[in-house]
PDB file of C-alpha atoms in Angstrom:
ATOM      1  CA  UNK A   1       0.000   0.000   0.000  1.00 82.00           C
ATOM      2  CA  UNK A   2       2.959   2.539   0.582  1.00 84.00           C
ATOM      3  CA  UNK A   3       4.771   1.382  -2.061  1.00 91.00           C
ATOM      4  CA  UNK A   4       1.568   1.933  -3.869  1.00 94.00           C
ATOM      5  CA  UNK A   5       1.329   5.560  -2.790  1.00 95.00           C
ATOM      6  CA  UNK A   6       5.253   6.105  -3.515  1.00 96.00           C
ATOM      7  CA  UNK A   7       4.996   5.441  -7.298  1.00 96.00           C
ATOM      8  CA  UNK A   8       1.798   7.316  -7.988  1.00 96.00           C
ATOM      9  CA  UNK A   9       3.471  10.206  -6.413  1.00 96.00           C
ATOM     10  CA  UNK A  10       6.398   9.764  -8.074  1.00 97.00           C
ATOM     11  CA  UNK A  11       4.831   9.490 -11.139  1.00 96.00           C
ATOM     12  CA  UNK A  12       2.723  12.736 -10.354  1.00 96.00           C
ATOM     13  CA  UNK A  13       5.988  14.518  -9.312  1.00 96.00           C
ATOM     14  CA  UNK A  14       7.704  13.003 -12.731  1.00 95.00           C
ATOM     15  CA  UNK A  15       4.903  14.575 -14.780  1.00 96.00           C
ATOM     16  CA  UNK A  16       5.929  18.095 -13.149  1.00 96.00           C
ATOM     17  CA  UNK A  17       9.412  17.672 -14.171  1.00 95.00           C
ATOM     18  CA  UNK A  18       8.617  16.212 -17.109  1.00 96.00           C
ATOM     19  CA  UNK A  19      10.334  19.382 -19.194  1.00 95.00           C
ATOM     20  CA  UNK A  20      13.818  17.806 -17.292  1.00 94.00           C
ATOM     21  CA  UNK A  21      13.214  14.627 -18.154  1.00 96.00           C
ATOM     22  CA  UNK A  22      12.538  15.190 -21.822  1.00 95.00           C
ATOM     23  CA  UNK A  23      16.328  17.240 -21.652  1.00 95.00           C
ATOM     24  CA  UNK A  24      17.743  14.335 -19.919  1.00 95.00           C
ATOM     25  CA  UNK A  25      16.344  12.123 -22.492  1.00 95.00           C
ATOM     26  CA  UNK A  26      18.048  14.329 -25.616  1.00 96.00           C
ATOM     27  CA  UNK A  27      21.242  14.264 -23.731  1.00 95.00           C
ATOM     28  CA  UNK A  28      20.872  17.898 -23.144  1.00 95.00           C
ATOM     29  CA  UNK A  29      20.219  18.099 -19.216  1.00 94.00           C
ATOM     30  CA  UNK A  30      23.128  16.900 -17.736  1.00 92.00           C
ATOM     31  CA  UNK A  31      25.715  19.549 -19.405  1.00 92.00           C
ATOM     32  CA  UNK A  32      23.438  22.137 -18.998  1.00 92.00           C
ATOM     33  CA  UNK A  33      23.158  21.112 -15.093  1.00 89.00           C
ATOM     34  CA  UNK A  34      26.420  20.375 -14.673  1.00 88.00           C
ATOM     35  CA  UNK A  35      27.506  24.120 -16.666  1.00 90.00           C
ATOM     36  CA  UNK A  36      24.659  26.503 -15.475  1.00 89.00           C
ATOM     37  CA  UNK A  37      22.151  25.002 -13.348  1.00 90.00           C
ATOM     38  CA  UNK A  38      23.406  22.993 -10.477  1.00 87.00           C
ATOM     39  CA  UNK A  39      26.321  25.722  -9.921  1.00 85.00           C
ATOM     40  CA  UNK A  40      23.590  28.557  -9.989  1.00 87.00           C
ATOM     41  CA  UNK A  41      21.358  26.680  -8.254  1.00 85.00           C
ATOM     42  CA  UNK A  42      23.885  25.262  -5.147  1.00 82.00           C
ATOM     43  CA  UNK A  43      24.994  28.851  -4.476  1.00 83.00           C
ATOM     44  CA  UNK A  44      21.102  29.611  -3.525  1.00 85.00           C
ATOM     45  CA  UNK A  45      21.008  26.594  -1.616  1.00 83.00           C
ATOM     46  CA  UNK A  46      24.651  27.321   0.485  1.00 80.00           C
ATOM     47  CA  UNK A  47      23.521  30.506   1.228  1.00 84.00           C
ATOM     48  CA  UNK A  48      20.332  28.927   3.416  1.00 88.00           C
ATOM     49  CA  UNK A  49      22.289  25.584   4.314  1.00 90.00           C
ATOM     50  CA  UNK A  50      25.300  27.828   5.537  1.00 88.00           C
ATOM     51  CA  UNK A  51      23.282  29.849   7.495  1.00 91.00           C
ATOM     52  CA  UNK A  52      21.262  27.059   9.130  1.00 93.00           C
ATOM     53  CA  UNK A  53      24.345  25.019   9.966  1.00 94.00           C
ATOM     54  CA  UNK A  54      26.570  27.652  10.699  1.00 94.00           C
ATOM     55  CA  UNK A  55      26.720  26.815  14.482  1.00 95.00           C
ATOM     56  CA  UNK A  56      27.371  23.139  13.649  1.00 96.00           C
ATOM     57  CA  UNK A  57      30.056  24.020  11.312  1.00 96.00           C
ATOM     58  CA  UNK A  58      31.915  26.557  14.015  1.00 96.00           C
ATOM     59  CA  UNK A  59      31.502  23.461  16.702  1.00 97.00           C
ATOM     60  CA  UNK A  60      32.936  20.909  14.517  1.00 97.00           C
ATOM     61  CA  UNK A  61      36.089  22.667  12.718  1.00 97.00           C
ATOM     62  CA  UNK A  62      36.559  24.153  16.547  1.00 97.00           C
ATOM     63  CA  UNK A  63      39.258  21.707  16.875  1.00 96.00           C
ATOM     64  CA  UNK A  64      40.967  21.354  13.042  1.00 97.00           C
ATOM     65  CA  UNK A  65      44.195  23.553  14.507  1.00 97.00           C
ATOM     66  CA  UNK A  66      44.744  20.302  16.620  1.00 96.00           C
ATOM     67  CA  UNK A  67      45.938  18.440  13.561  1.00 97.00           C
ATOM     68  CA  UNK A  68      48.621  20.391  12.382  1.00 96.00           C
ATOM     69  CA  UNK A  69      51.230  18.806  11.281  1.00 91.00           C
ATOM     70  CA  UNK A  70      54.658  18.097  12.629  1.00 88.00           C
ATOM     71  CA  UNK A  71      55.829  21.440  10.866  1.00 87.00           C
ATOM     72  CA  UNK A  72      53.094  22.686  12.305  1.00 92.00           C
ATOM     73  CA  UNK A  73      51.242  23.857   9.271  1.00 95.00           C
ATOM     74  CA  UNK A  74      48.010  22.547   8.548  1.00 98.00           C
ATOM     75  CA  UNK A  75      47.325  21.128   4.970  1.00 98.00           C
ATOM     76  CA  UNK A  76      43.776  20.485   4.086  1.00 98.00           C
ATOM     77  CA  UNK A  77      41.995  19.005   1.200  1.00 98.00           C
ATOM     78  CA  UNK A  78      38.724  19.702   0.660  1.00 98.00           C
ATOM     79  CA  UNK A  79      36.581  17.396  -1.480  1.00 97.00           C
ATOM     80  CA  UNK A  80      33.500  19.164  -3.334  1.00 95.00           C
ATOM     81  CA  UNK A  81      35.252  22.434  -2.288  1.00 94.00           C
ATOM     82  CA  UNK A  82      31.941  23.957  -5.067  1.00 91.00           C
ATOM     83  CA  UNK A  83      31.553  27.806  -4.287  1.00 91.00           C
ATOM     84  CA  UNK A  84      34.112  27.556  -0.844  1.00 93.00           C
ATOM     85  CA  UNK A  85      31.395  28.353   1.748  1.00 92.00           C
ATOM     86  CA  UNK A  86      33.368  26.333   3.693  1.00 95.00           C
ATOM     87  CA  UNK A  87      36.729  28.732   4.031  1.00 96.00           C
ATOM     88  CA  UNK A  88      35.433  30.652   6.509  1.00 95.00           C
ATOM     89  CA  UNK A  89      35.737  27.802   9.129  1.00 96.00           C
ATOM     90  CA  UNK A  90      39.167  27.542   8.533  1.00 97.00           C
ATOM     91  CA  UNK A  91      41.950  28.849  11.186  1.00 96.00           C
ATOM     92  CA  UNK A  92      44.085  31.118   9.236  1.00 96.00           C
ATOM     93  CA  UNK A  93      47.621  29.987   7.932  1.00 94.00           C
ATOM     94  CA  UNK A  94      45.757  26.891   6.674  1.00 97.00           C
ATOM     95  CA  UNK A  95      46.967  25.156   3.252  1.00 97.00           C
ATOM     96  CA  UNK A  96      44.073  24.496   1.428  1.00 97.00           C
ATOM     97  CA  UNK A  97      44.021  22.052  -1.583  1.00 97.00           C
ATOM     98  CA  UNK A  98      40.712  22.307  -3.220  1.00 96.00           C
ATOM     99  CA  UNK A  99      38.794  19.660  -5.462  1.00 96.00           C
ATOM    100  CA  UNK A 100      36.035  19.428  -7.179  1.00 94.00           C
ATOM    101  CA  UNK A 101      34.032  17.052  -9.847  1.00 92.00           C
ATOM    102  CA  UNK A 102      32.782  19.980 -11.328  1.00 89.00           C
ATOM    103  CA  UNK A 103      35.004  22.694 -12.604  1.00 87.00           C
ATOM    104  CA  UNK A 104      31.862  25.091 -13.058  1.00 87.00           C
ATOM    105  CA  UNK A 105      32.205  27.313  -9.527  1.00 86.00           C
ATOM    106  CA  UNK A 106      34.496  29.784 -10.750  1.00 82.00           C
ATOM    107  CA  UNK A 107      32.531  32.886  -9.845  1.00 84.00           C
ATOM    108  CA  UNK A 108      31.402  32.051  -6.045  1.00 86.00           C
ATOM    109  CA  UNK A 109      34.696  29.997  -5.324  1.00 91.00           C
ATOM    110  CA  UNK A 110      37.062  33.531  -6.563  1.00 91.00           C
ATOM    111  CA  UNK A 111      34.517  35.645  -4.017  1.00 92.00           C
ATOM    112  CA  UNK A 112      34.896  33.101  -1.031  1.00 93.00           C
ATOM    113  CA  UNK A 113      38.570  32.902  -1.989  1.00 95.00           C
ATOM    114  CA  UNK A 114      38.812  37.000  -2.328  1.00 95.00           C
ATOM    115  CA  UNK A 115      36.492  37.190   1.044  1.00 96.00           C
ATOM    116  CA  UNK A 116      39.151  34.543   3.050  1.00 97.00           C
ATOM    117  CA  UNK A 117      42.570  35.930   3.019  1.00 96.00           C
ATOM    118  CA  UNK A 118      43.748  34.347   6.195  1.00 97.00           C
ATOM    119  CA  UNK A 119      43.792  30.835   4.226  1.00 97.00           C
ATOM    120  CA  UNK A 120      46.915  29.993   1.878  1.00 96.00           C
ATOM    121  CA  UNK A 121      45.158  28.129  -1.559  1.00 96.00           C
ATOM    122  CA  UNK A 122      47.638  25.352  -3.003  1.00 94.00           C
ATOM    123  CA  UNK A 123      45.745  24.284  -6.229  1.00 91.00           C
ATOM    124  CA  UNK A 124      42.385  23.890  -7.881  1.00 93.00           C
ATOM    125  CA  UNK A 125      42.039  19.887  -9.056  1.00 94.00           C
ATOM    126  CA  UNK A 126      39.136  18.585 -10.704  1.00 94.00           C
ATOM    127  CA  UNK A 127      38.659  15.002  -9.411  1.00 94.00           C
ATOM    128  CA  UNK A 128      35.968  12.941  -8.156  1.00 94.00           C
ATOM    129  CA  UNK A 129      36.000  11.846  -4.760  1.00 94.00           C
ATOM    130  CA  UNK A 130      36.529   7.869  -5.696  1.00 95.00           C
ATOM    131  CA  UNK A 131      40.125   9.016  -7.799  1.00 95.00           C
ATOM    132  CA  UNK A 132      42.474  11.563  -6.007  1.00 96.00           C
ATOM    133  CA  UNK A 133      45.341   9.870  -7.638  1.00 96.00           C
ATOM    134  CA  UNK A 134      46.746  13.569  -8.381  1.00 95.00           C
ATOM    135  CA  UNK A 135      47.201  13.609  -3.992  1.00 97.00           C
ATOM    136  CA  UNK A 136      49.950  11.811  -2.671  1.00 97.00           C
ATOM    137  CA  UNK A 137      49.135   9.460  -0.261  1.00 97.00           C
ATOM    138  CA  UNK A 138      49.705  10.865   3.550  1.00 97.00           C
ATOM    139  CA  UNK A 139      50.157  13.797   2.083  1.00 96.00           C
ATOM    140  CA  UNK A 140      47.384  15.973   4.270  1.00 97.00           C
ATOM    141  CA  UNK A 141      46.636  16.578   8.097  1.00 98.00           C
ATOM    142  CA  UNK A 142      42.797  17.087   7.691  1.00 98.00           C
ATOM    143  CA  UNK A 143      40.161  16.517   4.518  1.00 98.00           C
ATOM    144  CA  UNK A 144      36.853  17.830   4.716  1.00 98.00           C
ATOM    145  CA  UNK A 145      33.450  16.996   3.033  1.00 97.00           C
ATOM    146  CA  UNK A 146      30.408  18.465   3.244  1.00 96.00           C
ATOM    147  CA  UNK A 147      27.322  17.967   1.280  1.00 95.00           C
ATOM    148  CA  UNK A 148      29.169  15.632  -1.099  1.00 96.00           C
ATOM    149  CA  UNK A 149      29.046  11.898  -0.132  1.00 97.00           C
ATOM    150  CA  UNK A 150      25.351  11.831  -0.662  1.00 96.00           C
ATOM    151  CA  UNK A 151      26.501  12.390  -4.451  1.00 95.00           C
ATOM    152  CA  UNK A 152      29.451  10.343  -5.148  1.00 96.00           C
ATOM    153  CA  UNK A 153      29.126   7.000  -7.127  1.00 95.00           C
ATOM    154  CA  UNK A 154      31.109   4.915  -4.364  1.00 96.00           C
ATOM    155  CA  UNK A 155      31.001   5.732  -0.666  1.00 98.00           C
ATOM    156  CA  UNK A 156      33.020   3.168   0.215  1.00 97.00           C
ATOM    157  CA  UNK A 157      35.778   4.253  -2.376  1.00 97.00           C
ATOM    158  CA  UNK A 158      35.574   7.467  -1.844  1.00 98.00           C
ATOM    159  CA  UNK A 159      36.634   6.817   2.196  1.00 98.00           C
ATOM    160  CA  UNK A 160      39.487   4.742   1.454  1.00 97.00           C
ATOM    161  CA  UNK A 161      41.091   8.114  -1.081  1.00 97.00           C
ATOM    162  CA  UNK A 162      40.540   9.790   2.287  1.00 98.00           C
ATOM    163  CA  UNK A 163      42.550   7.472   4.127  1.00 98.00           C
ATOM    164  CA  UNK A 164      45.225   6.998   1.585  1.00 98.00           C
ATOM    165  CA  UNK A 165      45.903  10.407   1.722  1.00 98.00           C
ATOM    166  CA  UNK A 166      45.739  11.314   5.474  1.00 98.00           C
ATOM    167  CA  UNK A 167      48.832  10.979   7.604  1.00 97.00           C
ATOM    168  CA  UNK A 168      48.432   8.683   9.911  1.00 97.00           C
ATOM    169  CA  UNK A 169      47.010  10.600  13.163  1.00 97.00           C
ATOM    170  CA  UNK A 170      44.964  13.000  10.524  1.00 97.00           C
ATOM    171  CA  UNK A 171      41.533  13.543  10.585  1.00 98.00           C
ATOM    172  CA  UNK A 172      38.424  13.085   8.149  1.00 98.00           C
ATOM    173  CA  UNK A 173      35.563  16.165   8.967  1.00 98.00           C
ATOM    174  CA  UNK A 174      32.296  15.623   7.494  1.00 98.00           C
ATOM    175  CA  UNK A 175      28.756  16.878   7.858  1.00 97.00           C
ATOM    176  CA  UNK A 176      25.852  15.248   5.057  1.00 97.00           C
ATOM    177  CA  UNK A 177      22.281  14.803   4.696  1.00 97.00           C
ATOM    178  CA  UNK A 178      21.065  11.541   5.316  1.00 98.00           C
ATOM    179  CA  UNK A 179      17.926   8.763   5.050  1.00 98.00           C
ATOM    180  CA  UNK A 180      15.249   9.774   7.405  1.00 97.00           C
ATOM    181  CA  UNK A 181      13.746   7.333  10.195  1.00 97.00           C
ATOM    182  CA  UNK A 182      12.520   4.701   8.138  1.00 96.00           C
ATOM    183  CA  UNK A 183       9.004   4.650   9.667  1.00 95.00           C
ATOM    184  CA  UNK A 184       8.929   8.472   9.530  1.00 95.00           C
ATOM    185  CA  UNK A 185       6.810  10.372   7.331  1.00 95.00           C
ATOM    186  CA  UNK A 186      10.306  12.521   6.027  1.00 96.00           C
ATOM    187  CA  UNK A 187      11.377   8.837   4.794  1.00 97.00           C
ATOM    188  CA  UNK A 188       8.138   8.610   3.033  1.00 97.00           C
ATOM    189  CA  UNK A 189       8.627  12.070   1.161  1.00 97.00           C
ATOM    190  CA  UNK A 190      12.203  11.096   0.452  1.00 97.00           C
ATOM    191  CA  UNK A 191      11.726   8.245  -0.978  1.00 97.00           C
ATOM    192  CA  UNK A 192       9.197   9.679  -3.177  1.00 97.00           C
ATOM    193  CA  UNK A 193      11.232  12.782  -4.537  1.00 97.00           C
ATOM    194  CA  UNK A 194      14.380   9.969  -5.278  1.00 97.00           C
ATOM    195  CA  UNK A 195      14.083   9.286  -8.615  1.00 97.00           C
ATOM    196  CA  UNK A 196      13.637  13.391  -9.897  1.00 96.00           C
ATOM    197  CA  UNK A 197      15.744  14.695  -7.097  1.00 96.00           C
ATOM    198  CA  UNK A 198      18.463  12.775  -8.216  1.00 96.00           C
ATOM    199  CA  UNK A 199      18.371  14.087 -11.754  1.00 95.00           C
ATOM    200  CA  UNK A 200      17.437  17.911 -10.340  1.00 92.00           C
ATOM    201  CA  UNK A 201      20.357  17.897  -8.376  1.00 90.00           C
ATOM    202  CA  UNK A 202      23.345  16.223 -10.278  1.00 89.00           C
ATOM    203  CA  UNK A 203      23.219  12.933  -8.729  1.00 93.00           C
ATOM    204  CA  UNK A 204      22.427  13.345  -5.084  1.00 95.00           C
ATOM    205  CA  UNK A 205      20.768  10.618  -3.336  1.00 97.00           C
ATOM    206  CA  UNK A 206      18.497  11.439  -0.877  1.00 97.00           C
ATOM    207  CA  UNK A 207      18.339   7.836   1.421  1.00 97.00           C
ATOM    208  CA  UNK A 208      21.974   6.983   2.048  1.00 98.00           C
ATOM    209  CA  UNK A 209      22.838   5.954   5.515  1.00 98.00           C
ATOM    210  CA  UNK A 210      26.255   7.564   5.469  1.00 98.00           C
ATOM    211  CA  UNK A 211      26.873   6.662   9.035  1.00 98.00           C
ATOM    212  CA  UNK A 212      27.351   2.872   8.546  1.00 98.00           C
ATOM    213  CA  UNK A 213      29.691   3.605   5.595  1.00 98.00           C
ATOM    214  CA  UNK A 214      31.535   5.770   7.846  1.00 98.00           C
ATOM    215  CA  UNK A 215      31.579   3.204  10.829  1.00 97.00           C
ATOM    216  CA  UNK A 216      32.684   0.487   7.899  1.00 97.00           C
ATOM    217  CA  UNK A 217      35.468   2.681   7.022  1.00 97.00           C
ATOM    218  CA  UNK A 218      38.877   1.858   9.103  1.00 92.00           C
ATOM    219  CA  UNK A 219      39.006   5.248  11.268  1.00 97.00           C
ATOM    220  CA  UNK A 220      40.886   4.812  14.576  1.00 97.00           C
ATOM    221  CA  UNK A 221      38.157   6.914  16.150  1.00 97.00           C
ATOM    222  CA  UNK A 222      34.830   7.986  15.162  1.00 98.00           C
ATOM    223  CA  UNK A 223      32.325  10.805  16.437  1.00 98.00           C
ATOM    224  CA  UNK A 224      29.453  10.801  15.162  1.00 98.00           C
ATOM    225  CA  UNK A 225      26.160  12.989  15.654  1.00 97.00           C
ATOM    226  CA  UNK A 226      22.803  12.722  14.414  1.00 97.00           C
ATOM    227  CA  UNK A 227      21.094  16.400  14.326  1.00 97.00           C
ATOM    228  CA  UNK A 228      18.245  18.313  12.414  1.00 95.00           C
ATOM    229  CA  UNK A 229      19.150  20.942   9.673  1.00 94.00           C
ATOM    230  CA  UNK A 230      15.412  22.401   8.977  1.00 89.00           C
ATOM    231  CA  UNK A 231      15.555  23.741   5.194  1.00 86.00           C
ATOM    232  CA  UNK A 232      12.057  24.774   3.891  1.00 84.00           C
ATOM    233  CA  UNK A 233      10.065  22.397   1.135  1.00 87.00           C
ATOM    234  CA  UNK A 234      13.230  20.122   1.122  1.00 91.00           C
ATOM    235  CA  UNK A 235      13.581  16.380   1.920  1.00 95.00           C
ATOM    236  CA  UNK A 236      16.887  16.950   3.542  1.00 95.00           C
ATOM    237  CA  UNK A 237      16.663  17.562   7.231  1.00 96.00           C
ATOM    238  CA  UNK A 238      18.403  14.695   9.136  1.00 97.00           C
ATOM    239  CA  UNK A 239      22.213  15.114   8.658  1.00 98.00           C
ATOM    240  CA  UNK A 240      25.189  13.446  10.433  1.00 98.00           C
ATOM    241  CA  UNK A 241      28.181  15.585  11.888  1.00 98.00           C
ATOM    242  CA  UNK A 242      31.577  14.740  13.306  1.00 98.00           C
ATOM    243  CA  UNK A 243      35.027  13.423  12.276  1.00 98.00           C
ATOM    244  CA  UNK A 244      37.038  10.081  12.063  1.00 98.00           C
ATOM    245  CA  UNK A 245      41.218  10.272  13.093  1.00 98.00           C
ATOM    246  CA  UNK A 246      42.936   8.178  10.931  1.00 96.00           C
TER     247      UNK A 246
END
C-alpha cells in the first residue's frame, strides 16, 4: 500500500518535471546542469544551508588547529570544495588544496577565496572523490566533506582516497544529509522525490545511511552525531556531523 502511494506520487511529481526529463532524455540536461544550473542553483542553496548550519560548522572545525602537522602547518583538502562556503571555518595559515568534480564554480569559489585571506590556496584539481590519484598518499593533516558523499558514485571508495591520503594521526571532517527514520513520514517524502531529485540535483541521493559507511570505514576513532538541519520544502533535514582520526 505505501509502495503503492510512492509510485503514484512519483509518477505525479515526474509529470511536473517532465520538461527535465525530456532534456535528460536528448542528452541535453546533464551539461546544462552540470555548466549553469546545479552551480547557480547550489549557491542559492549554500547561502540557506550555511546559514542554518553555521553553528554546527563553528563546533565541529573548533578543533581542526589540533591536527597540524609536525611542521606545524596545517594542509587540508577539501573534497567538493563547489563555491568555498566552507573557508570561513578555517583557522588562518591553513593550506588548502581544493577539489572538485565539477570545474563550473568559478565565480562564487574567486569571491569566497577573495572574502578569506587568512587561508593559503595550493591548487584547484578537478577530481571525483573515488580518484584523487593527483594527492599523494599521507600527504594531508585534515580533509573535509560536506554535502558531497550523498553524491558520489562509491562511498566506500571514496573513504578509502581519504585514508590513503591522510597521515596517519589525521583527521576526516564531514557533515551530510542523510535517510530519514525509516518509519517516519520525512522517509516517506524522500523516498518519493528519489528518482527526480536525483536528476534535479546532479546525482544526489536522498536515502543513504552515510553513518554505517563511515563506521565500515577503518578510522581509529569515530564521532558521530545525528542532528536536524530544517531547510524549507526540502527532503533533507536529518544530517550526520563529526570526524574520524585516521
Amino acid at each position: 500500500e505505501v509502495g503503492a502511494s510512492i509510485l503514484l506520487l512519483r509518477a505525479c511529481l515526474g509529470l511536473l518535471a517532465s520538461p527535465v526529463y525530456l532534456l535528460a532524455l536528448l542528452g541535453l540536461w546533464e551539461p546544462f546542469c552540470r555548466k549553469v544550473f546545479f552551480p547557480f542553483l547550489l549557491d542559492k542553496i549554500c547561502v540557506l544551508h550555511d546559514k542554518k548550519s553555521k553553528k554546527h560548522k563553528q563546533e565541529l572545525f573548533r578543533n581542526l588547529p589540533d591536527f597540524r602537522g609536525p611542521s606545524g602547518e596545517l594542509r587540508l583538502l577539501e573534497i567538493g570544495t563547489g563555491g568555498g562556503s566552507n573557508f570561513q571555518f578555517y583557522p588562518p595559515g591553513c593550506r588548502v588544496t581544493c577539489t572538485d568534480i565539477n570545474p563550473n564554480f568559478q565565480q562564487s569559489l574567486s569571491k569566497n577565496m577573495k572574502k578569506n585571506q587568512h587561508l593559503h590556496y595550493e591548487q584547484f584539481l578537478v577530481a571525483a572523490g573515488e580518484d584523487l590519484r593527483q594527492v599523494p598518499s599521507g600527504s594531508v593533516d585534515a580533509v573535509v566533506c560536506t554535502l558531497v558523499l550523498c553524491s558520489v558514485s562509491s562511498v566506500s571508495s571514496t573513504l578509502s582516497e581519504v585514508l590513503r591520503v591522510l597521515r596517519p594521526g589525521g583527521a576526516f571532517y564531514f557533515l551530510e544529509h542523510v535517510a530519514a527514520e525509516h518509519s517516519s513520514w520525512k522517509y516517506f517524502w524522500q523516498q518519493v522525490c528519489y528518482p527526480t531529485w536525483k536528476l534535479v540535483f546532479a546525482g544526489c541521493c536522498l536515502t543513504r545511511e552515510l553513518w554505517k559507511n563511515l563506521e565500515e570505514a577503518e578510522f581509529s576513532e569515530l564521532k558521530i552525531q545525528h542532528i536536524s538541519v530544517a531547510m524549507p520544502w526540502m527532503p533533507v533535514e536529518p544530517h550526520i556531523v563529526g570526524y574520524g582520526v585516521k
